[in-house]
Amino acid sequence: MKKKYNTLLGLILLIGLFIRTVGIADVNSGFYVDEASIGYNAKSILETGSDEYGQNFPLAFRSFGDYKSPLFVYANIPLVSVFGSAVGARLTSAILGVITIWLVAEITRKLSGGKAGLLAGIILATLPWHANLSRHGVEPVLSSVLLSGAILCFMNKRRMLGFLGLALSTLAYHSTKYISPILALLILIIMKEKKINKNKIGKILVGLVWVAVMII
């Protein structure tokens, strides 16, 4: 049964990857302003160690009148070094999107079984909202991965990794600077409440994360 689940989940991940990467190099219709900023700064850090304004390894990237959170810019560096700013930034998002599909499927499987996990995976793999975000080099995709990964860690009783994921998410996107500390506090309260069984705790945590993701 586990082998069949893994095989089907693998196919779902391939579907998700295909949806997120087909035609990803086509920038004839233009490169979104946030993608341009993130990709350019990742390339600048790679080549010079500084951003477009000459700041060395900053923790906030100034760009077009606002500031980008640092973690996603640095996460882009490996693929930007190989594929260039435009395609590298988009491929980074696509891969992170596929990782999110796997995390959501695993969280759901632990809560409701393998069939529910596969259903959750295929829904997210083909969900237009998530597919569209994952096809562009933008920050919310990374914050979704970190929030989902943190919840899976809590469900697997790896609490330190869970809190680390929440902490890192504050460097991934501006909204998570406020959302993640609130989630951490709520998780601590839930963990201390002995009257709530483990299954209910899992459902509460998942609900909190996805409310946060939709707010983002």
PDB file of C-alpha atoms in Angstrom:
ATOM      1  CA  MET A   1       0.000   0.000   0.000  1.00  0.00           C
ATOM      2  CA  LYS A   2       2.821   2.399   0.881  1.00  0.00           C
ATOM      3  CA  LYS A   3       4.562   1.590  -2.416  1.00  0.00           C
ATOM      4  CA  LYS A   4       1.379   2.314  -4.383  1.00  0.00           C
ATOM      5  CA  TYR A   5       0.917   5.579  -2.500  1.00  0.00           C
ATOM      6  CA  ASN A   6       4.487   6.661  -3.233  1.00  0.00           C
ATOM      7  CA  THR A   7       4.105   5.783  -6.928  1.00  0.00           C
ATOM      8  CA  LEU A   8       0.880   7.752  -7.296  1.00  0.00           C
ATOM      9  CA  LEU A   9       2.274  10.684  -5.314  1.00  0.00           C
ATOM     10  CA  GLY A  10       5.319  10.666  -7.585  1.00  0.00           C
ATOM     11  CA  LEU A  11       3.058  10.921 -10.629  1.00  0.00           C
ATOM     12  CA  ILE A  12       1.164  13.800  -9.002  1.00  0.00           C
ATOM     13  CA  LEU A  13       4.435  15.615  -8.337  1.00  0.00           C
ATOM     14  CA  LEU A  14       5.450  15.137 -11.975  1.00  0.00           C
ATOM     15  CA  ILE A  15       2.109  16.591 -13.079  1.00  0.00           C
ATOM     16  CA  GLY A  16       2.635  19.527 -10.754  1.00  0.00           C
ATOM     17  CA  LEU A  17       6.183  20.028 -12.066  1.00  0.00           C
ATOM     18  CA  PHE A  18       4.988  19.929 -15.682  1.00  0.00           C
ATOM     19  CA  ILE A  19       2.250  22.493 -15.054  1.00  0.00           C
ATOM     20  CA  ARG A  20       4.737  24.787 -13.327  1.00  0.00           C
ATOM     21  CA  THR A  21       7.572  24.544 -15.851  1.00  0.00           C
ATOM     22  CA  VAL A  22       6.073  24.165 -19.345  1.00  0.00           C
ATOM     23  CA  GLY A  23       6.883  27.356 -21.250  1.00  0.00           C
ATOM     24  CA  ILE A  24       8.495  28.897 -18.170  1.00  0.00           C
ATOM     25  CA  ALA A  25      11.352  30.370 -20.207  1.00  0.00           C
ATOM     26  CA  ASP A  26       8.938  32.335 -22.422  1.00  0.00           C
ATOM     27  CA  VAL A  27       9.207  35.944 -21.267  1.00  0.00           C
ATOM     28  CA  ASN A  28       7.885  37.550 -24.451  1.00  0.00           C
ATOM     29  CA  SER A  29       4.924  38.971 -22.539  1.00  0.00           C
ATOM     30  CA  GLY A  30       7.248  40.592 -20.026  1.00  0.00           C
ATOM     31  CA  PHE A  31       8.994  39.857 -16.764  1.00  0.00           C
ATOM     32  CA  TYR A  32       7.020  40.791 -13.624  1.00  0.00           C
ATOM     33  CA  VAL A  33       8.637  43.635 -11.673  1.00  0.00           C
ATOM     34  CA  ASP A  34       9.164  41.550  -8.501  1.00  0.00           C
ATOM     35  CA  GLU A  35      10.708  38.730 -10.543  1.00  0.00           C
ATOM     36  CA  ALA A  36      13.069  41.189 -12.210  1.00  0.00           C
ATOM     37  CA  SER A  37      14.173  42.584  -8.855  1.00  0.00           C
ATOM     38  CA  ILE A  38      14.642  39.200  -7.183  1.00  0.00           C
ATOM     39  CA  GLY A  39      16.430  37.602 -10.140  1.00  0.00           C
ATOM     40  CA  TYR A  40      18.713  40.597 -10.702  1.00  0.00           C
ATOM     41  CA  ASN A  41      19.663  40.873  -7.032  1.00  0.00           C
ATOM     42  CA  ALA A  42      20.344  37.126  -6.807  1.00  0.00           C
ATOM     43  CA  LYS A  43      22.696  37.445  -9.800  1.00  0.00           C
ATOM     44  CA  SER A  44      24.304  40.550  -8.310  1.00  0.00           C
ATOM     45  CA  ILE A  45      24.933  38.790  -4.975  1.00  0.00           C
ATOM     46  CA  LEU A  46      26.388  35.825  -6.837  1.00  0.00           C
ATOM     47  CA  GLU A  47      28.792  37.920  -8.894  1.00  0.00           C
ATOM     48  CA  THR A  48      29.689  40.804  -6.571  1.00  0.00           C
ATOM     49  CA  GLY A  49      28.460  39.955  -3.066  1.00  0.00           C
ATOM     50  CA  SER A  50      26.289  43.077  -3.053  1.00  0.00           C
ATOM     51  CA  ASP A  51      22.787  44.047  -4.194  1.00  0.00           C
ATOM     52  CA  GLU A  52      21.855  46.544  -6.917  1.00  0.00           C
ATOM     53  CA  TYR A  53      22.506  49.418  -4.493  1.00  0.00           C
ATOM     54  CA  GLY A  54      25.934  48.159  -3.470  1.00  0.00           C
ATOM     55  CA  GLN A  55      24.923  46.791  -0.050  1.00  0.00           C
ATOM     56  CA  ASN A  56      26.928  43.709   0.916  1.00  0.00           C
ATOM     57  CA  PHE A  57      24.780  40.643   1.682  1.00  0.00           C
ATOM     58  CA  PRO A  58      21.797  42.667   2.952  1.00  0.00           C
ATOM     59  CA  LEU A  59      18.944  41.320   5.089  1.00  0.00           C
ATOM     60  CA  ALA A  60      16.443  43.466   3.164  1.00  0.00           C
ATOM     61  CA  PHE A  61      16.687  44.150  -0.562  1.00  0.00           C
ATOM     62  CA  ARG A  62      15.622  47.650  -1.607  1.00  0.00           C
ATOM     63  CA  SER A  63      13.841  47.623  -4.944  1.00  0.00           C
ATOM     64  CA  PHE A  64      11.364  49.778  -6.876  1.00  0.00           C
ATOM     65  CA  GLY A  65      10.155  51.681  -3.835  1.00  0.00           C
ATOM     66  CA  ASP A  66       9.827  48.752  -1.432  1.00  0.00           C
ATOM     67  CA  TYR A  67      11.972  46.091   0.212  1.00  0.00           C
ATOM     68  CA  LYS A  68      12.192  42.382  -0.599  1.00  0.00           C
ATOM     69  CA  SER A  69      12.679  39.800   2.137  1.00  0.00           C
ATOM     70  CA  PRO A  70      16.130  38.227   1.877  1.00  0.00           C
ATOM     71  CA  LEU A  71      15.602  34.479   2.063  1.00  0.00           C
ATOM     72  CA  PHE A  72      13.978  34.052  -1.340  1.00  0.00           C
ATOM     73  CA  VAL A  73      16.621  36.185  -3.049  1.00  0.00           C
ATOM     74  CA  TYR A  74      19.403  34.027  -1.606  1.00  0.00           C
ATOM     75  CA  ALA A  75      17.450  30.842  -2.429  1.00  0.00           C
ATOM     76  CA  ASN A  76      17.480  31.889  -6.090  1.00  0.00           C
ATOM     77  CA  ILE A  77      21.263  32.046  -6.364  1.00  0.00           C
ATOM     78  CA  PRO A  78      21.939  28.349  -7.307  1.00  0.00           C
ATOM     79  CA  LEU A  79      19.523  28.222 -10.256  1.00  0.00           C
ATOM     80  CA  VAL A  80      20.173  31.817 -11.312  1.00  0.00           C
ATOM     81  CA  SER A  81      23.870  30.900 -11.590  1.00  0.00           C
ATOM     82  CA  VAL A  82      22.962  28.154 -14.076  1.00  0.00           C
ATOM     83  CA  PHE A  83      19.936  29.475 -15.994  1.00  0.00           C
ATOM     84  CA  GLY A  84      20.223  33.242 -15.616  1.00  0.00           C
ATOM     85  CA  SER A  85      18.041  35.740 -13.766  1.00  0.00           C
ATOM     86  CA  ALA A  86      14.692  35.248 -15.514  1.00  0.00           C
ATOM     87  CA  VAL A  87      14.475  31.469 -15.873  1.00  0.00           C
ATOM     88  CA  GLY A  88      16.433  30.778 -12.670  1.00  0.00           C
ATOM     89  CA  ALA A  89      14.023  32.786 -10.517  1.00  0.00           C
ATOM     90  CA  ARG A  90      11.006  31.057 -12.039  1.00  0.00           C
ATOM     91  CA  LEU A  91      12.513  27.577 -11.753  1.00  0.00           C
ATOM     92  CA  THR A  92      13.226  28.187  -8.074  1.00  0.00           C
ATOM     93  CA  SER A  93       9.544  28.981  -7.514  1.00  0.00           C
ATOM     94  CA  ALA A  94       8.452  25.960  -9.559  1.00  0.00           C
ATOM     95  CA  ILE A  95      10.567  23.577  -7.483  1.00  0.00           C
ATOM     96  CA  LEU A  96       9.371  25.133  -4.237  1.00  0.00           C
ATOM     97  CA  GLY A  97       5.789  24.766  -5.489  1.00  0.00           C
ATOM     98  CA  VAL A  98       6.293  21.041  -6.090  1.00  0.00           C
ATOM     99  CA  ILE A  99       7.796  20.654  -2.616  1.00  0.00           C
ATOM    100  CA  THR A 100       4.659  22.298  -1.201  1.00  0.00           C
ATOM    101  CA  ILE A 101       2.497  19.730  -3.013  1.00  0.00           C
ATOM    102  CA  TRP A 102       4.452  16.929  -1.343  1.00  0.00           C
ATOM    103  CA  LEU A 103       4.220  18.564   2.085  1.00  0.00           C
ATOM    104  CA  VAL A 104       0.461  19.091   1.814  1.00  0.00           C
ATOM    105  CA  ALA A 105      -0.057  15.493   0.675  1.00  0.00           C
ATOM    106  CA  GLU A 106       2.006  14.165   3.594  1.00  0.00           C
ATOM    107  CA  ILE A 107       0.234  16.341   6.146  1.00  0.00           C
ATOM    108  CA  THR A 108      -3.156  15.202   4.861  1.00  0.00           C
ATOM    109  CA  ARG A 109      -2.067  11.549   4.763  1.00  0.00           C
ATOM    110  CA  LYS A 110      -1.079  11.687   8.404  1.00  0.00           C
ATOM    111  CA  LEU A 111      -4.432  13.208   9.316  1.00  0.00           C
ATOM    112  CA  SER A 112      -6.841  11.309   7.081  1.00  0.00           C
ATOM    113  CA  GLY A 113      -5.026   8.493   5.288  1.00  0.00           C
ATOM    114  CA  GLY A 114      -3.385   7.854   1.935  1.00  0.00           C
ATOM    115  CA  LYS A 115      -6.392   8.446  -0.317  1.00  0.00           C
ATOM    116  CA  ALA A 116      -7.026  11.842   1.242  1.00  0.00           C
ATOM    117  CA  GLY A 117      -3.330  12.669   0.919  1.00  0.00           C
ATOM    118  CA  LEU A 118      -3.333  11.883  -2.802  1.00  0.00           C
ATOM    119  CA  LEU A 119      -6.515  13.891  -3.300  1.00  0.00           C
ATOM    120  CA  ALA A 120      -4.986  16.889  -1.514  1.00  0.00           C
ATOM    121  CA  GLY A 121      -1.848  16.522  -3.636  1.00  0.00           C
ATOM    122  CA  ILE A 122      -3.654  16.484  -6.984  1.00  0.00           C
ATOM    123  CA  ILE A 123      -5.874  19.402  -5.956  1.00  0.00           C
ATOM    124  CA  LEU A 124      -2.871  21.571  -5.071  1.00  0.00           C
ATOM    125  CA  ALA A 125      -0.908  20.371  -8.114  1.00  0.00           C
ATOM    126  CA  THR A 126      -3.657  21.624 -10.443  1.00  0.00           C
ATOM    127  CA  LEU A 127      -4.941  24.554  -8.380  1.00  0.00           C
ATOM    128  CA  PRO A 128      -4.700  27.640 -10.635  1.00  0.00           C
ATOM    129  CA  TRP A 129      -3.899  29.989  -7.729  1.00  0.00           C
ATOM    130  CA  HIS A 130      -0.910  27.944  -6.568  1.00  0.00           C
ATOM    131  CA  ALA A 131       0.242  26.986 -10.069  1.00  0.00           C
ATOM    132  CA  ASN A 132       0.296  30.634 -11.111  1.00  0.00           C
ATOM    133  CA  LEU A 133       2.355  31.672  -8.072  1.00  0.00           C
ATOM    134  CA  SER A 134       4.758  28.781  -8.655  1.00  0.00           C
ATOM    135  CA  ARG A 135       5.369  29.850 -12.253  1.00  0.00           C
ATOM    136  CA  HIS A 136       6.687  33.262 -11.205  1.00  0.00           C
ATOM    137  CA  GLY A 137       9.722  34.165  -9.130  1.00  0.00           C
ATOM    138  CA  VAL A 138       7.864  35.627  -6.157  1.00  0.00           C
ATOM    139  CA  GLU A 139       8.315  35.339  -2.394  1.00  0.00           C
ATOM    140  CA  PRO A 140       5.023  33.763  -1.145  1.00  0.00           C
ATOM    141  CA  VAL A 141       5.957  30.365  -2.592  1.00  0.00           C
ATOM    142  CA  LEU A 142       8.891  30.020  -0.189  1.00  0.00           C
ATOM    143  CA  SER A 143       6.848  31.130   2.815  1.00  0.00           C
ATOM    144  CA  SER A 144       4.227  28.453   1.969  1.00  0.00           C
ATOM    145  CA  VAL A 145       6.944  25.788   1.926  1.00  0.00           C
ATOM    146  CA  LEU A 146       8.337  26.885   5.288  1.00  0.00           C
ATOM    147  CA  LEU A 147       4.920  27.090   6.977  1.00  0.00           C
ATOM    148  CA  SER A 148       3.851  23.693   5.620  1.00  0.00           C
ATOM    149  CA  GLY A 149       7.200  22.140   6.498  1.00  0.00           C
ATOM    150  CA  ALA A 150       6.989  23.538  10.025  1.00  0.00           C
ATOM    151  CA  ILE A 151       3.569  21.943  10.559  1.00  0.00           C
ATOM    152  CA  LEU A 152       4.778  18.568   9.262  1.00  0.00           C
ATOM    153  CA  CYS A 153       7.700  18.788  11.693  1.00  0.00           C
ATOM    154  CA  PHE A 154       5.331  19.467  14.603  1.00  0.00           C
ATOM    155  CA  MET A 155       3.199  16.496  13.568  1.00  0.00           C
ATOM    156  CA  ASN A 156       6.331  14.309  13.509  1.00  0.00           C
ATOM    157  CA  LYS A 157       7.286  15.583  16.991  1.00  0.00           C
ATOM    158  CA  ARG A 158      10.293  17.455  15.627  1.00  0.00           C
ATOM    159  CA  ARG A 159       9.443  20.617  17.483  1.00  0.00           C
ATOM    160  CA  MET A 160      12.786  22.367  17.195  1.00  0.00           C
ATOM    161  CA  LEU A 161      12.733  21.981  13.414  1.00  0.00           C
ATOM    162  CA  GLY A 162       9.146  23.210  13.414  1.00  0.00           C
ATOM    163  CA  PHE A 163      10.005  26.377  15.288  1.00  0.00           C
ATOM    164  CA  LEU A 164      13.088  26.824  13.090  1.00  0.00           C
ATOM    165  CA  GLY A 165      10.835  26.690  10.019  1.00  0.00           C
ATOM    166  CA  LEU A 166       8.538  29.322  11.497  1.00  0.00           C
ATOM    167  CA  ALA A 167      11.532  31.498  12.370  1.00  0.00           C
ATOM    168  CA  LEU A 168      12.982  31.244   8.853  1.00  0.00           C
ATOM    169  CA  SER A 169       9.600  32.055   7.348  1.00  0.00           C
ATOM    170  CA  THR A 170       9.848  35.541   8.853  1.00  0.00           C
ATOM    171  CA  LEU A 171      12.755  36.132   6.460  1.00  0.00           C
ATOM    172  CA  ALA A 172      10.820  34.764   3.487  1.00  0.00           C
ATOM    173  CA  TYR A 173       7.939  37.232   3.124  1.00  0.00           C
ATOM    174  CA  HIS A 174       6.721  40.375   4.865  1.00  0.00           C
ATOM    175  CA  SER A 175       3.363  38.924   6.011  1.00  0.00           C
ATOM    176  CA  THR A 176       5.018  36.027   7.825  1.00  0.00           C
ATOM    177  CA  LYS A 177       6.905  38.462  10.046  1.00  0.00           C
ATOM    178  CA  TYR A 178       3.567  38.876  11.813  1.00  0.00           C
ATOM    179  CA  ILE A 179       1.829  35.579  11.031  1.00  0.00           C
ATOM    180  CA  SER A 180       4.575  33.173  12.120  1.00  0.00           C
ATOM    181  CA  PRO A 181       5.076  34.547  15.668  1.00  0.00           C
ATOM    182  CA  ILE A 182       1.306  34.366  16.188  1.00  0.00           C
ATOM    183  CA  LEU A 183       1.292  30.790  14.898  1.00  0.00           C
ATOM    184  CA  ALA A 184       4.193  29.893  17.172  1.00  0.00           C
ATOM    185  CA  LEU A 185       2.327  31.278  20.187  1.00  0.00           C
ATOM    186  CA  LEU A 186      -0.865  29.425  19.260  1.00  0.00           C
ATOM    187  CA  ILE A 187       1.090  26.207  18.746  1.00  0.00           C
ATOM    188  CA  LEU A 188       2.650  26.544  22.206  1.00  0.00           C
ATOM    189  CA  ILE A 189      -0.821  27.025  23.709  1.00  0.00           C
ATOM    190  CA  ILE A 190      -2.179  24.013  21.821  1.00  0.00           C
ATOM    191  CA  MET A 191       0.777  21.851  22.860  1.00  0.00           C
ATOM    192  CA  LYS A 192       0.125  22.661  26.532  1.00  0.00           C
ATOM    193  CA  GLU A 193      -3.593  21.852  26.276  1.00  0.00           C
ATOM    194  CA  LYS A 194      -3.675  18.177  27.273  1.00  0.00           C
ATOM    195  CA  LYS A 195      -7.406  17.829  26.662  1.00  0.00           C
ATOM    196  CA  ILE A 196      -6.989  18.112  22.889  1.00  0.00           C
ATOM    197  CA  ASN A 197      -6.038  14.809  21.250  1.00  0.00           C
ATOM    198  CA  LYS A 198      -3.257  14.556  18.688  1.00  0.00           C
ATOM    199  CA  ASN A 199      -5.543  14.315  15.665  1.00  0.00           C
ATOM    200  CA  LYS A 200      -7.379  17.488  16.635  1.00  0.00           C
ATOM    201  CA  ILE A 201      -4.068  19.245  17.241  1.00  0.00           C
ATOM    202  CA  GLY A 202      -2.945  18.305  13.733  1.00  0.00           C
ATOM    203  CA  LYS A 203      -6.148  19.612  12.183  1.00  0.00           C
ATOM    204  CA  ILE A 204      -5.921  22.858  14.144  1.00  0.00           C
ATOM    205  CA  LEU A 205      -2.313  23.406  13.069  1.00  0.00           C
ATOM    206  CA  VAL A 206      -3.081  22.713   9.423  1.00  0.00           C
ATOM    207  CA  GLY A 207      -6.057  25.055   9.548  1.00  0.00           C
ATOM    208  CA  LEU A 208      -3.977  27.827  11.078  1.00  0.00           C
ATOM    209  CA  VAL A 209      -1.257  27.497   8.467  1.00  0.00           C
ATOM    210  CA  TRP A 210      -3.570  27.554   5.486  1.00  0.00           C
ATOM    211  CA  VAL A 211      -5.528  30.494   6.821  1.00  0.00           C
ATOM    212  CA  ALA A 212      -2.159  32.242   7.087  1.00  0.00           C
ATOM    213  CA  VAL A 213      -1.173  31.209   3.538  1.00  0.00           C
ATOM    214  CA  MET A 214      -4.429  32.520   2.099  1.00  0.00           C
ATOM    215  CA  ILE A 215      -3.901  35.825   3.927  1.00  0.00           C
ATOM    216  CA  ILE A 216      -0.463  36.060   2.310  1.00  0.00           C
TER     217      ILE A 216
END
